[in-house]
Amino acid sequence: MPRLIRWKDGRAEAAEDPFTAVADDEVVPPGDVIISLTRFQVEGEHLLGQGRQVGVRVEPDEAVEALAYDLPRIAVVALAFPKFRDGRAFSAARILRERLNYAGEVRAVGDVLLEQARFMVRCGFDAFEAADGATPRQWAAVATRFHHVYQRAADGREPAFAERVRA
Amino acid sequence: MVYAYDRIDERMLADRAAEFREQCGRRLAGEITEDQFKPIRLMNGLYLQLHAYMLRIAIPYGTLDGAKLRALAHVARTYDRGYGHFTTRTNLQLHWIKLRDAPDILDELAKVGLHAIQTSGNCIRNLTADPHAGATADEVDDPRIWAEAIRQWSTFHPEFSFLPRKFKIAVTAASQDRAAIRVYDIGLRLHRDEDGALAFEVLVGGGLGRTPYLGPTIRERLPVKHLLSYLQAILRVYNRHGRRDNLWKARIKVLVASLGAEEFGRQVDEEWEASDKAAADLPDTELARIRAAFAPRGFDTLPRVSAAFETLEADDRAFARFARHNVKPHKMAGYAIVDVSLKAPGETPGDCSADQMDLIAGLAERYSLDEVRVAYEQNLILPHVRLDDVPDVWRALAEADLATPNIGLISDIIACPGLDYCALANARAIPIAQDIARKFADPELAETIGELKIKISGCINACGHHHVGHIGILGVDKKGEEYYQLTLGGSGEDDASIGQILGPALPADKVTGAVDDLVAVYLRERQGSERFLDTYRRAGLAPFKEAVYAEAH
Amino acid sequence: MKALTANRLDDGEVVFWNAGAWREAFVEAEIFEGEDAAEAAEARAKGQITLLVEPYLIDVAPVDGGLAPVSYRERLRALGPTNKLDHGKQAAGGGGIEVLAHARGSARSTGRVNLIKRK
Ligand code: SF4
């Protein structure tokens, strides 16, 4: 089971992952699962009817908007980073949070590296399968290192221009 | 007159410098590998080139003041070999940097509000603006106000730091394009609409490199208050749909060209309409704060003409020539914009020694309301000089070899660092520039030839803008030898166009001769006041081609 | 014939392998006649991650007065930039530098030379 870093209220902590990631060619085991978007579109209804938690893995070339109507029933949206350089999931996360108002877990999976922590947190990710073995403590240090931000994003941080008015 | 960093901006730089110091420490201690470290150092503008590390320092929208330029001089002297290289992106590159010094350099730079943030990597790069901003009469607003707004918005943007490819934005507010906005990922032209309101014309998908494009307009009139939400929409469409499978097709120009400008614009509009514009756009208070920082200050009411200037102009031919080519009209009566040439024939285009930087900083403080600009043509500008002071400024510049009267002329050559420094190069660019400039060093001759823009790149990445040179020169690798492909008829300005290939590539020792042949054809064929470019456009490629390749047969 | 080169991690200086040590001047580079020894040295260098960036082998050939890297790019690395002769290794002058500076025949990089040769 991969170690999971959870981000909550400005803090990072290690967490057990109750979900099993299931590949498309695997039989769905009992318990909470994360399945692909294509599989969800076929089997989602059935699996949700079994009273378990279902998460959906979205690849960068898939549009998160496809999940719009199902989001209230989905426990986790896992956004994939096939390579750390592939930044499409940053947009997907913001759309989930800011446009589709998704309140469940948005998880970063794939080539998820410490150096991206602050961008991910800002875009609304709140769970991370760190590929480089980063610890929650390291994760928090990177995510909170900068005292200010210049733009609004999904984390609700006050941007510089708003701070300046207040000051 | 220039935006000064406040407590928040300063903290941002300090946090960044501290982060980079820690990252360097981890690399030097072997806690992270080069593979892991490379993207980190690149995001901070630190490249490993042929002979050493190179640090690319951002000069946001090309605006400097005396203190900043002195700090650059200090860093160049202390940590490098006493000089720096100004690039076509109005950045400063230091070519002899040690990794172990890089954190200290960032600390030094941060003290004066300079940094190397986003000078590399697939993010929104340091932006460029009209170098005459705030000084020219032909602008509707100071474009740096908007450039500064974009600088802040794009700095450490959480969503757009891992784009398919690098992303460059240029802004102008003048009727004459001095920022080459048509060859940028996004070009912004500020103008007034029929009702007199400020609006942006938004061009997207221009760019040079392997497949050059001139950016089409996707919106004629974007209300200025929506600038950032609209940029967010463009970047989001690009981030989601730009190609990531092929490095050479990953720039936004390919996405725009493949969808068509109209369809691309439609997708941007759709995204824009769906977004929370108010959350992305800057509030009026912040715009007002930035605007106030750029408000004109310190100008005196002066007579339109200066006796000191005119007397010297009449008496001294060298000064008269400098006045013709390096002195431009200013919006304020009695002031001028003065070009500082970093193109003394035989020198490396864009190179500036630490001593020269200090001198220019001093001149700026004393004579130019403490402002200096960097032009993408790799020259510097003193934007606010009293006409009365131009003679003194000229003398001081001339003493430091900075007053070559060649702005826009044949020896004002753009050249990238090429194979003398750059790890990506096919061929050298600098020696070619030096050789051509020496050949046409006679100012009389250069003036007879008139406006002629030669631009040289050492490889197809086109940092030297060769596609938009009146004469473009591209270094290619022909069976392991340095060869040069010539193009004619490009322009990066209002009459923008991409140059046409003249013929087979030439060996290094034939390039200057070929340029000489091209000039001879022009001088023979030109009609009236035609520039080289005009003659080429009228007469076509044939006579030029014939002249260059005739001997070969 | 081959030599092993890299850039030093902490200052970026171009260096050449000689019997386990790294030298700044090309004349001091160890010249490998056989592939095996060259590759063994390269493998060892690749493990020195706190010392080096990207070690790789380059082709070397006899020229007037000595040996020089075959590729033009590598000769530039061993000399310094041609626009500033007082910068880089060439500033030190001396016989080894003279040999490199006068070497002719060129190819951009060893990698390409190999490609061309294989064709
Ligand atoms: S054009 Fe090529 S050679 Fe010149 S600086 Fe850019 S990448 Fe280097």
mmCIF file with all atom_site columns, C-alpha atoms in Angstrom, chain B residues 234-323:
data_model
loop_
_atom_site.group_PDB
_atom_site.id
_atom_site.type_symbol
_atom_site.label_atom_id
_atom_site.label_alt_id
_atom_site.label_comp_id
_atom_site.label_asym_id
_atom_site.label_entity_id
_atom_site.label_seq_id
_atom_site.pdbx_PDB_ins_code
_atom_site.Cartn_x
_atom_site.Cartn_y
_atom_site.Cartn_z
_atom_site.occupancy
_atom_site.B_iso_or_equiv
_atom_site.pdbx_formal_charge
_atom_site.auth_seq_id
_atom_site.auth_comp_id
_atom_site.auth_asym_id
_atom_site.auth_atom_id
_atom_site.pdbx_PDB_model_num
ATOM 1  C CA . ILE B 1 234 ? -5.626  31.234 -22.797 1.00 0.00 ? 234 ILE B CA 1
ATOM 2  C CA . LEU B 1 235 ? -3.075  29.506 -20.598 1.00 0.00 ? 235 LEU B CA 1
ATOM 3  C CA . ARG B 1 236 ? -5.606  26.990 -19.371 1.00 0.00 ? 236 ARG B CA 1
ATOM 4  C CA . VAL B 1 237 ? -6.667  26.000 -22.872 1.00 0.00 ? 237 VAL B CA 1
ATOM 5  C CA . TYR B 1 238 ? -3.002  25.690 -23.770 1.00 0.00 ? 238 TYR B CA 1
ATOM 6  C CA . ASN B 1 239 ? -2.063  23.781 -20.627 1.00 0.00 ? 239 ASN B CA 1
ATOM 7  C CA . ARG B 1 240 ? -4.824  21.271 -21.209 1.00 0.00 ? 240 ARG B CA 1
ATOM 8  C CA . HIS B 1 241 ? -4.609  20.892 -24.962 1.00 0.00 ? 241 HIS B CA 1
ATOM 9  C CA . GLY B 1 242 ? -1.109  21.856 -26.076 1.00 0.00 ? 242 GLY B CA 1
ATOM 10 C CA . ARG B 1 243 ? 0.892   18.925 -27.382 1.00 0.00 ? 243 ARG B CA 1
ATOM 11 C CA . ARG B 1 244 ? 3.177   17.178 -24.952 1.00 0.00 ? 244 ARG B CA 1
ATOM 12 C CA . ASP B 1 245 ? 4.263   14.270 -27.109 1.00 0.00 ? 245 ASP B CA 1
ATOM 13 C CA . ASN B 1 246 ? 6.698   16.176 -29.294 1.00 0.00 ? 246 ASN B CA 1
ATOM 14 C CA . LEU B 1 247 ? 9.058   18.874 -28.099 1.00 0.00 ? 247 LEU B CA 1
ATOM 15 C CA . TRP B 1 248 ? 8.987   20.596 -31.474 1.00 0.00 ? 248 TRP B CA 1
ATOM 16 C CA . LYS B 1 249 ? 5.203   20.833 -31.531 1.00 0.00 ? 249 LYS B CA 1
ATOM 17 C CA . ALA B 1 250 ? 4.606   21.820 -27.954 1.00 0.00 ? 250 ALA B CA 1
ATOM 18 C CA . ARG B 1 251 ? 4.555   25.606 -28.276 1.00 0.00 ? 251 ARG B CA 1
ATOM 19 C CA . ILE B 1 252 ? 1.195   27.314 -28.316 1.00 0.00 ? 252 ILE B CA 1
ATOM 20 C CA . LYS B 1 253 ? 1.781   28.392 -31.914 1.00 0.00 ? 253 LYS B CA 1
ATOM 21 C CA . VAL B 1 254 ? 1.277   24.808 -33.033 1.00 0.00 ? 254 VAL B CA 1
ATOM 22 C CA . LEU B 1 255 ? -1.971  24.476 -31.105 1.00 0.00 ? 255 LEU B CA 1
ATOM 23 C CA . VAL B 1 256 ? -3.265  27.747 -32.532 1.00 0.00 ? 256 VAL B CA 1
ATOM 24 C CA . ALA B 1 257 ? -2.188  26.822 -36.056 1.00 0.00 ? 257 ALA B CA 1
ATOM 25 C CA . SER B 1 258 ? -3.729  23.363 -35.872 1.00 0.00 ? 258 SER B CA 1
ATOM 26 C CA . LEU B 1 259 ? -7.058  24.555 -34.474 1.00 0.00 ? 259 LEU B CA 1
ATOM 27 C CA . GLY B 1 260 ? -7.115  27.765 -36.463 1.00 0.00 ? 260 GLY B CA 1
ATOM 28 C CA . ALA B 1 261 ? -7.118  31.123 -34.726 1.00 0.00 ? 261 ALA B CA 1
ATOM 29 C CA . GLU B 1 262 ? -10.893 31.311 -34.781 1.00 0.00 ? 262 GLU B CA 1
ATOM 30 C CA . GLU B 1 263 ? -11.505 27.967 -33.129 1.00 0.00 ? 263 GLU B CA 1
ATOM 31 C CA . PHE B 1 264 ? -8.734  28.578 -30.629 1.00 0.00 ? 264 PHE B CA 1
ATOM 32 C CA . GLY B 1 265 ? -10.308 31.929 -29.798 1.00 0.00 ? 265 GLY B CA 1
ATOM 33 C CA . ARG B 1 266 ? -13.682 30.258 -29.373 1.00 0.00 ? 266 ARG B CA 1
ATOM 34 C CA . GLN B 1 267 ? -12.277 27.729 -26.917 1.00 0.00 ? 267 GLN B CA 1
ATOM 35 C CA . VAL B 1 268 ? -10.611 30.518 -24.975 1.00 0.00 ? 268 VAL B CA 1
ATOM 36 C CA . ASP B 1 269 ? -13.894 32.430 -24.844 1.00 0.00 ? 269 ASP B CA 1
ATOM 37 C CA . GLU B 1 270 ? -15.740 29.365 -23.653 1.00 0.00 ? 270 GLU B CA 1
ATOM 38 C CA . GLU B 1 271 ? -13.227 28.810 -20.877 1.00 0.00 ? 271 GLU B CA 1
ATOM 39 C CA . TRP B 1 272 ? -13.213 32.499 -20.048 1.00 0.00 ? 272 TRP B CA 1
ATOM 40 C CA . GLU B 1 273 ? -16.999 32.711 -19.793 1.00 0.00 ? 273 GLU B CA 1
ATOM 41 C CA . ALA B 1 274 ? -17.063 29.661 -17.531 1.00 0.00 ? 274 ALA B CA 1
ATOM 42 C CA . SER B 1 275 ? -14.441 31.070 -15.177 1.00 0.00 ? 275 SER B CA 1
ATOM 43 C CA . ASP B 1 276 ? -14.836 33.312 -12.175 1.00 0.00 ? 276 ASP B CA 1
ATOM 44 C CA . LYS B 1 277 ? -13.372 36.429 -13.752 1.00 0.00 ? 277 LYS B CA 1
ATOM 45 C CA . ALA B 1 278 ? -13.547 38.506 -10.623 1.00 0.00 ? 278 ALA B CA 1
ATOM 46 C CA . ALA B 1 279 ? -11.371 35.994 -8.784  1.00 0.00 ? 279 ALA B CA 1
ATOM 47 C CA . ALA B 1 280 ? -8.631  36.198 -11.383 1.00 0.00 ? 280 ALA B CA 1
ATOM 48 C CA . ASP B 1 281 ? -8.730  39.859 -12.370 1.00 0.00 ? 281 ASP B CA 1
ATOM 49 C CA . LEU B 1 282 ? -6.806  42.428 -10.409 1.00 0.00 ? 282 LEU B CA 1
ATOM 50 C CA . PRO B 1 283 ? -8.916  44.761 -8.306  1.00 0.00 ? 283 PRO B CA 1
ATOM 51 C CA . ASP B 1 284 ? -8.807  48.449 -9.214  1.00 0.00 ? 284 ASP B CA 1
ATOM 52 C CA . THR B 1 285 ? -6.989  49.256 -5.994  1.00 0.00 ? 285 THR B CA 1
ATOM 53 C CA . GLU B 1 286 ? -4.027  47.125 -7.006  1.00 0.00 ? 286 GLU B CA 1
ATOM 54 C CA . LEU B 1 287 ? -3.974  48.496 -10.525 1.00 0.00 ? 287 LEU B CA 1
ATOM 55 C CA . ALA B 1 288 ? -4.031  51.984 -9.101  1.00 0.00 ? 288 ALA B CA 1
ATOM 56 C CA . ARG B 1 289 ? -1.144  51.128 -6.798  1.00 0.00 ? 289 ARG B CA 1
ATOM 57 C CA . ILE B 1 290 ? 0.939   49.816 -9.686  1.00 0.00 ? 290 ILE B CA 1
ATOM 58 C CA . ARG B 1 291 ? -0.056  52.742 -11.880 1.00 0.00 ? 291 ARG B CA 1
ATOM 59 C CA . ALA B 1 292 ? 1.068   55.196 -9.239  1.00 0.00 ? 292 ALA B CA 1
ATOM 60 C CA . ALA B 1 293 ? 4.503   53.571 -9.203  1.00 0.00 ? 293 ALA B CA 1
ATOM 61 C CA . PHE B 1 294 ? 4.956   54.325 -12.898 1.00 0.00 ? 294 PHE B CA 1
ATOM 62 C CA . ALA B 1 295 ? 3.555   57.840 -12.797 1.00 0.00 ? 295 ALA B CA 1
ATOM 63 C CA . PRO B 1 296 ? 5.873   60.339 -14.494 1.00 0.00 ? 296 PRO B CA 1
ATOM 64 C CA . ARG B 1 297 ? 7.885   62.219 -11.889 1.00 0.00 ? 297 ARG B CA 1
ATOM 65 C CA . GLY B 1 298 ? 10.748  64.593 -11.995 1.00 0.00 ? 298 GLY B CA 1
ATOM 66 C CA . PHE B 1 299 ? 10.289  66.091 -15.465 1.00 0.00 ? 299 PHE B CA 1
ATOM 67 C CA . ASP B 1 300 ? 10.971  69.777 -15.781 1.00 0.00 ? 300 ASP B CA 1
ATOM 68 C CA . THR B 1 301 ? 9.182   72.143 -18.064 1.00 0.00 ? 301 THR B CA 1
ATOM 69 C CA . LEU B 1 302 ? 11.723  72.821 -20.756 1.00 0.00 ? 302 LEU B CA 1
ATOM 70 C CA . PRO B 1 303 ? 11.827  74.591 -24.073 1.00 0.00 ? 303 PRO B CA 1
ATOM 71 C CA . ARG B 1 304 ? 11.326  72.335 -27.055 1.00 0.00 ? 304 ARG B CA 1
ATOM 72 C CA . VAL B 1 305 ? 14.794  72.983 -28.414 1.00 0.00 ? 305 VAL B CA 1
ATOM 73 C CA . SER B 1 306 ? 18.173  73.104 -26.792 1.00 0.00 ? 306 SER B CA 1
ATOM 74 C CA . ALA B 1 307 ? 20.864  75.508 -27.878 1.00 0.00 ? 307 ALA B CA 1
ATOM 75 C CA . ALA B 1 308 ? 23.604  73.302 -26.445 1.00 0.00 ? 308 ALA B CA 1
ATOM 76 C CA . PHE B 1 309 ? 22.334  70.350 -28.449 1.00 0.00 ? 309 PHE B CA 1
ATOM 77 C CA . GLU B 1 310 ? 21.861  72.228 -31.687 1.00 0.00 ? 310 GLU B CA 1
ATOM 78 C CA . THR B 1 311 ? 25.176  74.004 -31.538 1.00 0.00 ? 311 THR B CA 1
ATOM 79 C CA . LEU B 1 312 ? 27.095  70.796 -31.102 1.00 0.00 ? 312 LEU B CA 1
ATOM 80 C CA . GLU B 1 313 ? 25.004  69.120 -33.755 1.00 0.00 ? 313 GLU B CA 1
ATOM 81 C CA . ALA B 1 314 ? 26.009  71.827 -36.194 1.00 0.00 ? 314 ALA B CA 1
ATOM 82 C CA . ASP B 1 315 ? 29.671  71.817 -35.171 1.00 0.00 ? 315 ASP B CA 1
ATOM 83 C CA . ASP B 1 316 ? 30.520  68.194 -34.607 1.00 0.00 ? 316 ASP B CA 1
ATOM 84 C CA . ARG B 1 317 ? 29.870  65.634 -37.270 1.00 0.00 ? 317 ARG B CA 1
ATOM 85 C CA . ALA B 1 318 ? 30.305  62.707 -34.914 1.00 0.00 ? 318 ALA B CA 1
ATOM 86 C CA . PHE B 1 319 ? 27.743  64.130 -32.519 1.00 0.00 ? 319 PHE B CA 1
ATOM 87 C CA . ALA B 1 320 ? 25.405  64.917 -35.385 1.00 0.00 ? 320 ALA B CA 1
ATOM 88 C CA . ARG B 1 321 ? 25.614  61.319 -36.492 1.00 0.00 ? 321 ARG B CA 1
ATOM 89 C CA . PHE B 1 322 ? 24.953  60.088 -32.962 1.00 0.00 ? 322 PHE B CA 1
ATOM 90 C CA . ALA B 1 323 ? 21.967  62.434 -32.794 1.00 0.00 ? 323 ALA B CA 1
#
